[in-house]
mmCIF file of C-alpha atoms and ligand atoms in Angstrom:
data_model
loop_
_atom_site.group_PDB
_atom_site.id
_atom_site.type_symbol
_atom_site.label_atom_id
_atom_site.label_comp_id
_atom_site.label_asym_id
_atom_site.label_seq_id
_atom_site.Cartn_x
_atom_site.Cartn_y
_atom_site.Cartn_z
ATOM 1 C CA MET A 1466 164.034 -149.050 -152.071
ATOM 2 C CA LYS A 1467 166.417 -147.063 -149.890
ATOM 3 C CA ARG A 1468 166.411 -148.277 -146.322
ATOM 4 C CA ARG A 1469 165.635 -144.874 -144.841
ATOM 5 C CA LYS A 1470 162.695 -144.344 -147.182
ATOM 6 C CA PHE A 1471 161.486 -147.877 -146.456
ATOM 7 C CA LEU A 1472 161.551 -147.288 -142.724
ATOM 8 C CA ALA A 1473 159.777 -143.956 -143.099
ATOM 9 C CA LEU A 1474 157.069 -145.581 -145.203
ATOM 10 C CA ALA A 1475 156.769 -148.528 -142.852
ATOM 11 C CA GLY A 1476 156.322 -146.006 -140.046
ATOM 12 C CA THR A 1477 153.560 -144.187 -141.925
ATOM 13 C CA THR A 1478 151.715 -147.424 -142.611
ATOM 14 C CA ALA A 1479 151.949 -148.404 -138.954
ATOM 15 C CA ALA A 1480 150.706 -144.995 -137.838
ATOM 16 C CA LEU A 1481 147.761 -145.138 -140.222
ATOM 17 C CA ALA A 1482 146.967 -148.665 -139.124
ATOM 18 C CA THR A 1483 146.753 -147.622 -135.481
ATOM 19 C CA THR A 1484 144.404 -144.752 -136.328
ATOM 20 C CA GLY A 1485 142.198 -147.232 -138.161
ATOM 21 C CA MET A 1486 142.780 -145.723 -141.598
ATOM 22 C CA ARG A 1487 143.605 -148.121 -144.408
ATOM 23 C CA PRO A 1488 145.274 -146.192 -147.209
ATOM 24 C CA ALA A 1489 145.391 -149.268 -149.448
ATOM 25 C CA ALA A 1490 141.629 -149.820 -149.226
ATOM 26 C CA ALA A 1491 141.035 -146.458 -150.803
ATOM 27 C CA GLN A 1492 142.836 -147.532 -153.949
ATOM 28 C CA ALA A 1493 141.251 -149.059 -157.002
ATOM 29 C CA LYS A 1494 141.084 -152.773 -157.692
ATOM 30 C CA MET A 1495 144.059 -154.015 -159.655
ATOM 31 C CA VAL A 1496 144.617 -157.192 -161.618
ATOM 32 C CA ILE A 1497 148.296 -158.068 -161.881
ATOM 33 C CA LYS A 1498 149.052 -159.880 -165.138
ATOM 34 C CA ALA A 1499 151.512 -162.750 -164.715
ATOM 35 C CA THR A 1500 152.930 -165.130 -167.257
ATOM 36 C CA ASP A 1501 155.023 -168.277 -167.586
ATOM 37 C CA VAL A 1502 156.019 -170.553 -170.462
ATOM 38 C CA HIS A 1503 154.736 -173.563 -168.519
ATOM 39 C CA PRO A 1504 151.141 -174.805 -168.101
ATOM 40 C CA LEU A 1505 148.874 -174.543 -165.052
ATOM 41 C CA GLY A 1506 149.949 -176.955 -162.358
ATOM 42 C CA TYR A 1507 153.678 -176.595 -163.165
ATOM 43 C CA PRO A 1508 155.546 -175.764 -159.920
ATOM 44 C CA THR A 1509 156.465 -172.180 -160.849
ATOM 45 C CA VAL A 1510 152.985 -171.449 -162.218
ATOM 46 C CA GLU A 1511 151.285 -172.908 -159.161
ATOM 47 C CA ALA A 1512 153.559 -170.900 -156.854
ATOM 48 C CA VAL A 1513 152.540 -167.638 -158.552
ATOM 49 C CA VAL A 1514 148.842 -168.614 -158.541
ATOM 50 C CA ARG A 1515 149.149 -169.158 -154.779
ATOM 51 C CA MET A 1516 150.856 -165.783 -154.422
ATOM 52 C CA GLY A 1517 147.805 -164.274 -156.093
ATOM 53 C CA LYS A 1518 145.473 -165.930 -153.584
ATOM 54 C CA LYS A 1519 147.535 -164.498 -150.724
ATOM 55 C CA LEU A 1520 147.391 -161.027 -152.248
ATOM 56 C CA GLU A 1521 143.619 -161.294 -152.621
ATOM 57 C CA ALA A 1522 143.225 -162.433 -149.037
ATOM 58 C CA ALA A 1523 145.484 -159.691 -147.691
ATOM 59 C CA THR A 1524 143.733 -156.892 -149.597
ATOM 60 C CA ASN A 1525 140.116 -158.040 -149.542
ATOM 61 C CA GLY A 1526 140.289 -158.770 -153.236
ATOM 62 C CA ARG A 1527 141.698 -155.389 -154.211
ATOM 63 C CA LEU A 1528 144.885 -156.985 -155.597
ATOM 64 C CA SER A 1529 144.781 -160.212 -157.575
ATOM 65 C CA ILE A 1530 146.925 -162.063 -160.087
ATOM 66 C CA GLN A 1531 145.680 -163.223 -163.460
ATOM 67 C CA MET A 1532 147.916 -165.989 -164.758
ATOM 68 C CA PHE A 1533 148.610 -166.395 -168.470
ATOM 69 C CA PRO A 1534 150.330 -169.802 -168.612
ATOM 70 C CA SER A 1535 151.633 -171.931 -171.499
ATOM 71 C CA MET A 1536 153.285 -169.159 -173.508
ATOM 72 C CA GLN A 1537 149.934 -167.450 -174.085
ATOM 73 C CA LEU A 1538 151.806 -164.150 -174.167
ATOM 74 C CA GLY A 1539 154.779 -165.481 -176.161
ATOM 75 C CA GLY A 1540 158.133 -167.050 -175.306
ATOM 76 C CA GLU A 1541 160.557 -165.759 -172.678
ATOM 77 C CA LYS A 1542 162.003 -163.082 -174.928
ATOM 78 C CA GLU A 1543 158.545 -161.622 -175.527
ATOM 79 C CA MET A 1544 157.656 -161.951 -171.848
ATOM 80 C CA ILE A 1545 160.697 -159.890 -170.845
ATOM 81 C CA GLU A 1546 159.951 -157.249 -173.473
ATOM 82 C CA GLN A 1547 156.315 -156.957 -172.359
ATOM 83 C CA ALA A 1548 157.333 -156.637 -168.714
ATOM 84 C CA GLN A 1549 159.811 -153.910 -169.663
ATOM 85 C CA VAL A 1550 157.096 -151.785 -171.255
ATOM 86 C CA GLY A 1551 154.541 -152.552 -168.533
ATOM 87 C CA ALA A 1552 152.210 -154.577 -170.776
ATOM 88 C CA LEU A 1553 152.380 -157.286 -168.117
ATOM 89 C CA GLN A 1554 153.594 -157.157 -164.535
ATOM 90 C CA ILE A 1555 155.003 -160.508 -163.413
ATOM 91 C CA ALA A 1556 157.119 -162.777 -165.598
ATOM 92 C CA ARG A 1557 158.631 -165.996 -164.353
ATOM 93 C CA ILE A 1558 161.734 -166.545 -166.418
ATOM 94 C CA SER A 1559 164.901 -168.557 -166.391
ATOM 95 C CA VAL A 1560 168.133 -166.795 -165.432
ATOM 96 C CA GLY A 1561 169.392 -168.178 -168.764
ATOM 97 C CA PRO A 1562 168.323 -165.248 -170.952
ATOM 98 C CA MET A 1563 169.099 -162.691 -168.208
ATOM 99 C CA GLY A 1564 172.891 -162.999 -168.592
ATOM 100 C CA PRO A 1565 173.196 -160.660 -171.555
ATOM 101 C CA LEU A 1566 171.026 -158.116 -169.676
ATOM 102 C CA VAL A 1567 172.740 -158.215 -166.283
ATOM 103 C CA PRO A 1568 176.253 -159.705 -166.712
ATOM 104 C CA GLU A 1569 176.622 -160.790 -163.051
ATOM 105 C CA MET A 1570 173.619 -163.105 -163.480
ATOM 106 C CA ASN A 1571 175.671 -165.162 -165.919
ATOM 107 C CA VAL A 1572 177.445 -166.660 -162.944
ATOM 108 C CA PHE A 1573 174.437 -168.981 -162.471
ATOM 109 C CA ASN A 1574 174.635 -169.911 -166.155
ATOM 110 C CA LEU A 1575 178.119 -171.409 -165.919
ATOM 111 C CA PRO A 1576 178.110 -175.188 -166.365
ATOM 112 C CA PHE A 1577 178.592 -177.122 -163.123
ATOM 113 C CA ILE A 1578 178.689 -173.938 -160.984
ATOM 114 C CA PHE A 1579 176.687 -175.555 -158.172
ATOM 115 C CA ARG A 1580 177.627 -178.771 -156.418
ATOM 116 C CA ASP A 1581 173.998 -179.785 -155.872
ATOM 117 C CA ASN A 1582 170.501 -178.459 -155.096
ATOM 118 C CA ALA A 1583 171.373 -177.737 -151.474
ATOM 119 C CA HIS A 1584 174.334 -175.589 -152.554
ATOM 120 C CA MET A 1585 172.198 -173.717 -155.090
ATOM 121 C CA GLU A 1586 169.458 -173.085 -152.516
ATOM 122 C CA LYS A 1587 171.938 -171.800 -149.975
ATOM 123 C CA VAL A 1588 173.294 -169.338 -152.540
ATOM 124 C CA ILE A 1589 169.911 -168.010 -153.717
ATOM 125 C CA ASP A 1590 168.576 -167.828 -150.148
ATOM 126 C CA GLY A 1591 171.672 -166.001 -148.928
ATOM 127 C CA GLU A 1592 173.566 -162.787 -149.448
ATOM 128 C CA ILE A 1593 174.547 -163.509 -153.068
ATOM 129 C CA GLY A 1594 170.964 -164.195 -154.111
ATOM 130 C CA GLN A 1595 169.846 -160.962 -152.474
ATOM 131 C CA GLU A 1596 172.649 -158.991 -154.107
ATOM 132 C CA LEU A 1597 171.872 -160.284 -157.583
ATOM 133 C CA LEU A 1598 168.171 -159.476 -157.251
ATOM 134 C CA LYS A 1599 169.177 -155.964 -156.236
ATOM 135 C CA LYS A 1600 171.635 -155.711 -159.155
ATOM 136 C CA LEU A 1601 168.761 -156.452 -161.482
ATOM 137 C CA SER A 1602 166.349 -154.042 -159.763
ATOM 138 C CA ASP A 1603 168.936 -151.241 -159.745
ATOM 139 C CA HIS A 1604 169.991 -151.843 -163.345
ATOM 140 C CA PRO A 1605 169.478 -148.578 -165.236
ATOM 141 C CA THR A 1606 168.025 -150.073 -168.418
ATOM 142 C CA ALA A 1607 166.840 -153.637 -167.649
ATOM 143 C CA GLY A 1608 163.448 -152.267 -166.611
ATOM 144 C CA LEU A 1609 162.739 -155.126 -164.194
ATOM 145 C CA ILE A 1610 162.471 -155.593 -160.443
ATOM 146 C CA GLY A 1611 163.859 -158.903 -159.148
ATOM 147 C CA LEU A 1612 161.235 -160.338 -156.788
ATOM 148 C CA CYS A 1613 162.570 -163.761 -155.875
ATOM 149 C CA TRP A 1614 164.224 -166.965 -157.024
ATOM 150 C CA MET A 1615 162.700 -170.349 -157.700
ATOM 151 C CA ASN A 1616 164.100 -173.852 -158.115
ATOM 152 C CA ALA A 1617 164.502 -175.378 -161.547
ATOM 153 C CA GLY A 1618 166.517 -178.489 -160.762
ATOM 154 C CA THR A 1619 169.205 -179.736 -163.088
ATOM 155 C CA ARG A 1620 169.333 -179.651 -166.861
ATOM 156 C CA ASN A 1621 170.093 -182.872 -168.712
ATOM 157 C CA VAL A 1622 170.578 -183.564 -172.415
ATOM 158 C CA TYR A 1623 167.887 -185.419 -174.368
ATOM 159 C CA ASN A 1624 167.890 -186.441 -177.997
ATOM 160 C CA SER A 1625 166.306 -188.687 -180.584
ATOM 161 C CA LYS A 1626 169.393 -190.729 -181.558
ATOM 162 C CA HIS A 1627 171.031 -192.518 -178.624
ATOM 163 C CA PRO A 1628 171.789 -192.278 -174.901
ATOM 164 C CA ILE A 1629 174.626 -189.928 -173.919
ATOM 165 C CA THR A 1630 177.069 -191.579 -171.558
ATOM 166 C CA SER A 1631 180.271 -189.770 -172.528
ATOM 167 C CA VAL A 1632 181.274 -186.522 -174.208
ATOM 168 C CA ALA A 1633 181.981 -188.483 -177.411
ATOM 169 C CA ASP A 1634 178.280 -189.391 -177.671
ATOM 170 C CA LEU A 1635 177.376 -185.727 -178.231
ATOM 171 C CA LYS A 1636 179.501 -185.467 -181.358
ATOM 172 C CA GLY A 1637 177.486 -184.324 -184.355
ATOM 173 C CA LEU A 1638 174.215 -183.832 -182.463
ATOM 174 C CA LYS A 1639 172.323 -180.577 -182.961
ATOM 175 C CA ILE A 1640 171.159 -179.572 -179.520
ATOM 176 C CA ARG A 1641 168.860 -176.641 -178.838
ATOM 177 C CA MET A 1642 170.131 -174.274 -176.143
ATOM 178 C CA MET A 1643 168.604 -171.149 -174.576
ATOM 179 C CA GLY A 1644 169.329 -167.793 -176.214
ATOM 180 C CA ASN A 1645 172.554 -166.769 -174.508
ATOM 181 C CA PRO A 1646 176.018 -167.316 -176.071
ATOM 182 C CA VAL A 1647 177.292 -169.019 -172.924
ATOM 183 C CA PHE A 1648 174.994 -171.993 -173.616
ATOM 184 C CA VAL A 1649 175.905 -172.432 -177.286
ATOM 185 C CA ASP A 1650 179.575 -172.312 -176.265
ATOM 186 C CA THR A 1651 178.885 -174.873 -173.535
ATOM 187 C CA MET A 1652 177.317 -177.335 -175.969
ATOM 188 C CA ASN A 1653 180.047 -176.768 -178.530
ATOM 189 C CA SER A 1654 182.745 -177.386 -175.909
ATOM 190 C CA LEU A 1655 181.024 -180.643 -175.074
ATOM 191 C CA GLY A 1656 181.355 -181.659 -178.729
ATOM 192 C CA GLY A 1657 177.749 -181.167 -179.845
ATOM 193 C CA ASN A 1658 176.385 -178.389 -182.055
ATOM 194 C CA GLY A 1659 174.569 -175.839 -179.916
ATOM 195 C CA VAL A 1660 171.622 -174.125 -181.624
ATOM 196 C CA ALA A 1661 170.082 -171.097 -179.874
ATOM 197 C CA MET A 1662 166.298 -171.021 -180.080
ATOM 198 C CA GLY A 1663 163.278 -170.013 -177.997
ATOM 199 C CA PHE A 1664 161.466 -172.610 -175.907
ATOM 200 C CA ASP A 1665 158.345 -171.762 -177.915
ATOM 201 C CA GLN A 1666 159.973 -172.968 -181.150
ATOM 202 C CA LEU A 1667 161.490 -176.122 -179.780
ATOM 203 C CA ILE A 1668 158.687 -178.639 -180.151
ATOM 204 C CA ASN A 1669 158.454 -177.869 -183.856
ATOM 205 C CA ALA A 1670 162.207 -178.036 -184.308
ATOM 206 C CA LEU A 1671 162.289 -181.458 -182.612
ATOM 207 C CA GLN A 1672 159.390 -182.714 -184.660
ATOM 208 C CA THR A 1673 160.883 -181.657 -187.991
ATOM 209 C CA GLY A 1674 164.422 -182.722 -187.109
ATOM 210 C CA VAL A 1675 165.842 -179.189 -187.261
ATOM 211 C CA VAL A 1676 167.478 -180.209 -183.976
ATOM 212 C CA ASP A 1677 168.228 -183.697 -182.643
ATOM 213 C CA GLY A 1678 167.586 -182.754 -179.085
ATOM 214 C CA ALA A 1679 167.758 -180.196 -176.315
ATOM 215 C CA GLU A 1680 168.496 -180.058 -172.594
ATOM 216 C CA ASN A 1681 166.274 -179.288 -169.689
ATOM 217 C CA ASN A 1682 165.001 -180.407 -166.301
ATOM 218 C CA GLU A 1683 162.477 -183.266 -166.119
ATOM 219 C CA PRO A 1684 159.357 -181.105 -165.593
ATOM 220 C CA SER A 1685 160.136 -179.039 -168.734
ATOM 221 C CA TYR A 1686 160.903 -182.149 -170.802
ATOM 222 C CA ASP A 1687 157.470 -183.303 -169.731
ATOM 223 C CA SER A 1688 155.538 -179.992 -169.946
ATOM 224 C CA GLY A 1689 156.966 -179.288 -173.412
ATOM 225 C CA GLN A 1690 156.111 -182.875 -174.478
ATOM 226 C CA HIS A 1691 159.626 -183.154 -175.861
ATOM 227 C CA TYR A 1692 159.760 -186.833 -174.894
ATOM 228 C CA ARG A 1693 157.521 -187.493 -177.877
ATOM 229 C CA TYR A 1694 160.364 -186.693 -180.283
ATOM 230 C CA ALA A 1695 163.542 -187.139 -178.211
ATOM 231 C CA LYS A 1696 163.226 -190.231 -176.062
ATOM 232 C CA TYR A 1697 166.785 -190.562 -174.741
ATOM 233 C CA TYR A 1698 167.078 -188.541 -171.550
ATOM 234 C CA SER A 1699 170.629 -188.645 -170.153
ATOM 235 C CA MET A 1700 171.488 -187.326 -166.698
ATOM 236 C CA THR A 1701 174.362 -185.057 -167.756
ATOM 237 C CA GLY A 1702 173.472 -182.474 -165.069
ATOM 238 C CA HIS A 1703 175.594 -179.853 -166.816
ATOM 239 C CA LEU A 1704 173.531 -176.838 -165.793
ATOM 240 C CA MET A 1705 171.621 -175.890 -162.666
ATOM 241 C CA ILE A 1706 169.918 -172.603 -163.393
ATOM 242 C CA PRO A 1707 167.504 -171.054 -160.938
ATOM 243 C CA GLU A 1708 164.386 -169.297 -162.171
ATOM 244 C CA ILE A 1709 163.657 -165.696 -161.380
ATOM 245 C CA LEU A 1710 160.385 -163.892 -160.804
ATOM 246 C CA VAL A 1711 160.476 -160.344 -162.126
ATOM 247 C CA TYR A 1712 158.075 -157.418 -161.921
ATOM 248 C CA SER A 1713 157.826 -154.707 -164.546
ATOM 249 C CA LYS A 1714 159.720 -151.681 -163.177
ATOM 250 C CA LYS A 1715 157.376 -149.382 -165.037
ATOM 251 C CA SER A 1716 154.353 -150.909 -163.253
ATOM 252 C CA TRP A 1717 156.213 -151.205 -159.924
ATOM 253 C CA GLN A 1718 156.738 -147.469 -159.809
ATOM 254 C CA THR A 1719 152.974 -146.900 -159.920
ATOM 255 C CA LEU A 1720 152.363 -149.078 -156.823
ATOM 256 C CA SER A 1721 151.968 -147.656 -153.340
ATOM 257 C CA ALA A 1722 154.825 -148.431 -150.964
ATOM 258 C CA ALA A 1723 152.493 -150.660 -148.950
ATOM 259 C CA ASP A 1724 151.592 -152.708 -152.023
ATOM 260 C CA GLN A 1725 155.254 -152.988 -152.984
ATOM 261 C CA GLN A 1726 156.014 -154.320 -149.523
ATOM 262 C CA LEU A 1727 153.162 -156.802 -149.657
ATOM 263 C CA ILE A 1728 154.179 -158.142 -153.073
ATOM 264 C CA ALA A 1729 157.812 -158.357 -151.936
ATOM 265 C CA LYS A 1730 156.704 -160.297 -148.848
ATOM 266 C CA VAL A 1731 154.562 -162.875 -150.657
ATOM 267 C CA SER A 1732 157.340 -163.307 -153.223
ATOM 268 C CA LYS A 1733 159.884 -164.115 -150.536
ATOM 269 C CA GLU A 1734 157.478 -166.705 -149.144
ATOM 270 C CA ALA A 1735 156.954 -168.112 -152.647
ATOM 271 C CA GLN A 1736 160.699 -168.671 -152.992
ATOM 272 C CA LEU A 1737 160.619 -171.176 -150.136
ATOM 273 C CA GLU A 1738 157.194 -172.652 -150.895
ATOM 274 C CA GLN A 1739 157.872 -173.303 -154.583
ATOM 275 C CA ARG A 1740 160.668 -175.744 -153.843
ATOM 276 C CA LYS A 1741 158.333 -178.242 -152.224
ATOM 277 C CA LEU A 1742 156.220 -178.145 -155.363
ATOM 278 C CA TRP A 1743 159.405 -178.444 -157.397
ATOM 279 C CA TYR A 1744 160.674 -181.671 -155.857
ATOM 280 C CA ASP A 1745 157.252 -183.278 -156.165
ATOM 281 C CA GLY A 1746 157.040 -182.041 -159.750
ATOM 282 C CA GLU A 1747 160.411 -183.570 -160.615
ATOM 283 C CA LYS A 1748 159.321 -186.973 -159.331
ATOM 284 C CA GLU A 1749 155.952 -186.758 -161.089
ATOM 285 C CA ALA A 1750 157.592 -185.807 -164.384
ATOM 286 C CA MET A 1751 160.090 -188.648 -164.150
ATOM 287 C CA LYS A 1752 157.265 -191.180 -163.653
ATOM 288 C CA LYS A 1753 155.217 -189.688 -166.457
ATOM 289 C CA MET A 1754 158.018 -189.567 -169.001
ATOM 290 C CA ILE A 1755 159.122 -193.123 -168.322
ATOM 291 C CA ALA A 1756 155.536 -194.303 -168.700
ATOM 292 C CA ALA A 1757 155.426 -192.417 -172.014
ATOM 293 C CA GLY A 1758 158.463 -194.323 -173.281
ATOM 294 C CA ALA A 1759 161.421 -192.115 -172.370
ATOM 295 C CA ILE A 1760 164.682 -193.984 -171.836
ATOM 296 C CA VAL A 1761 166.600 -192.478 -168.944
ATOM 297 C CA ASN A 1762 170.253 -193.169 -168.283
ATOM 298 C CA GLU A 1763 172.696 -192.080 -165.586
ATOM 299 C CA VAL A 1764 176.035 -190.570 -166.562
ATOM 300 C CA LYS A 1765 178.555 -192.214 -164.266
ATOM 301 C CA ASP A 1766 181.628 -190.155 -165.039
ATOM 302 C CA LYS A 1767 180.872 -186.451 -165.113
ATOM 303 C CA THR A 1768 184.526 -185.440 -164.819
ATOM 304 C CA GLN A 1769 185.092 -185.483 -168.576
ATOM 305 C CA PHE A 1770 182.057 -183.236 -169.040
ATOM 306 C CA GLN A 1771 183.442 -180.871 -166.413
ATOM 307 C CA ALA A 1772 186.871 -180.857 -168.062
ATOM 308 C CA ALA A 1773 185.398 -180.213 -171.510
ATOM 309 C CA VAL A 1774 183.678 -176.971 -170.460
ATOM 310 C CA LYS A 1775 186.893 -175.362 -169.227
ATOM 311 C CA PRO A 1776 187.004 -172.986 -172.252
ATOM 312 C CA VAL A 1777 183.571 -171.675 -171.223
ATOM 313 C CA TRP A 1778 184.839 -170.923 -167.738
ATOM 314 C CA ASP A 1779 187.940 -169.255 -169.198
ATOM 315 C CA LYS A 1780 185.863 -167.086 -171.504
ATOM 316 C CA TYR A 1781 182.957 -166.096 -169.233
ATOM 317 C CA GLY A 1782 184.334 -166.745 -165.762
ATOM 318 C CA ALA A 1783 187.210 -164.224 -165.692
ATOM 319 C CA PRO A 1784 185.165 -161.077 -164.955
ATOM 320 C CA LEU A 1785 182.992 -163.049 -162.513
ATOM 321 C CA LYS A 1786 185.922 -164.469 -160.534
ATOM 322 C CA PRO A 1787 185.195 -162.764 -157.177
ATOM 323 C CA LEU A 1788 181.557 -163.871 -157.345
ATOM 324 C CA ILE A 1789 182.532 -167.404 -158.365
ATOM 325 C CA ASP A 1790 184.911 -167.631 -155.398
ATOM 326 C CA ARG A 1791 182.163 -166.530 -153.039
ATOM 327 C CA ILE A 1792 179.710 -169.070 -154.501
ATOM 328 C CA GLN A 1793 182.234 -171.863 -154.189
ATOM 329 C CA ALA A 1794 182.940 -170.871 -150.588
ATOM 330 C CA VAL A 1795 179.269 -171.370 -149.652
ATOM 331 C CA LYS A 1796 179.178 -174.685 -147.817
HETATM 332 C C1 BDP B 3193 162.829 -174.166 -168.462
HETATM 333 C C2 BDP B 3193 162.538 -172.847 -167.797
HETATM 334 C C3 BDP B 3193 161.966 -171.867 -168.774
HETATM 335 C C4 BDP B 3193 162.838 -171.747 -169.998
HETATM 336 C C5 BDP B 3193 163.098 -173.112 -170.567
HETATM 337 C C6 BDP B 3193 164.021 -173.050 -171.778
HETATM 338 O O1 BDP B 3193 161.610 -173.054 -166.763
HETATM 339 O O2 BDP B 3193 161.841 -170.633 -168.132
HETATM 340 O O3 BDP B 3193 162.209 -170.976 -170.984
HETATM 341 O O4 BDP B 3193 163.655 -173.952 -169.587
HETATM 342 O O5 BDP B 3193 164.806 -173.964 -171.950
HETATM 343 O O6 BDP B 3193 163.469 -175.012 -167.543
HETATM 344 O O7 BDP B 3193 163.929 -172.078 -172.543
#
């Protein structure tokens, strides 16, 4: 929203509030449909459920969120499509599939772009994070409003054959990657065979041996029950991709300015609150997967992994150079 318009609207709301009129209360009850690929209790799902409780409390139950977890409304591709047409309002998705939609977002999809979690958080909490959310919201055809970011830790390779300790160990392995060419190229540069596929198809593909493995953070390895078919979980840490919470632009445009502001506010709070849930969730998942028989190994020398993905940086990084420089300068 333009700043001037925002201020004007904020002024109107304040004026109405002082005269005791509540414009929002006059509006009809609205259930905001939200979805996530993960089950109830997963950090991102829980964060959105809590957002819903805040909305209810702030509006006397006029606004609420109904959560459809566990891919009830389809995989991420379907979730994005449904948000675009306004069939659902909130989708919590990975930045992974957003690259082809909003090219600047691909900067977060470059392997080893962030030094660590603290670096990533500083970037999403700062100017760059704000700018990229705005890029998405202002995009003429993406049809989505960027509400906030969420943590998603680090992605590590897992497979059914053997632990990965060096790039050579990936040779010949078919590894599922998210649907964005940058990821297939990343896996291929590392010597494996990247196979693009939806998260919703992965468990089947692991079970039937269509792929030997995949890569993800610990909570997803656990929530997807992938440890049942791919027990070697190797801490390659090749990707650190934040999640993004989006709102259907079509639905957003029907909201009053006051409701837009309220949803924007609780989203911003969710960005900071979700990370506590995230770090607990990571630890929980690690315990659970080890108890279920997963074999976890550290990867001592990451430099050869970093060197191997240079072609990916050459191919995708060139147009993103100014943004990459700014991200690297964040200390
Ligand atoms: C998980 C993300 C989820 C993605 C999934 C994937 O939370 O949004 O769909 O990875 O690999 O970490 O597709």
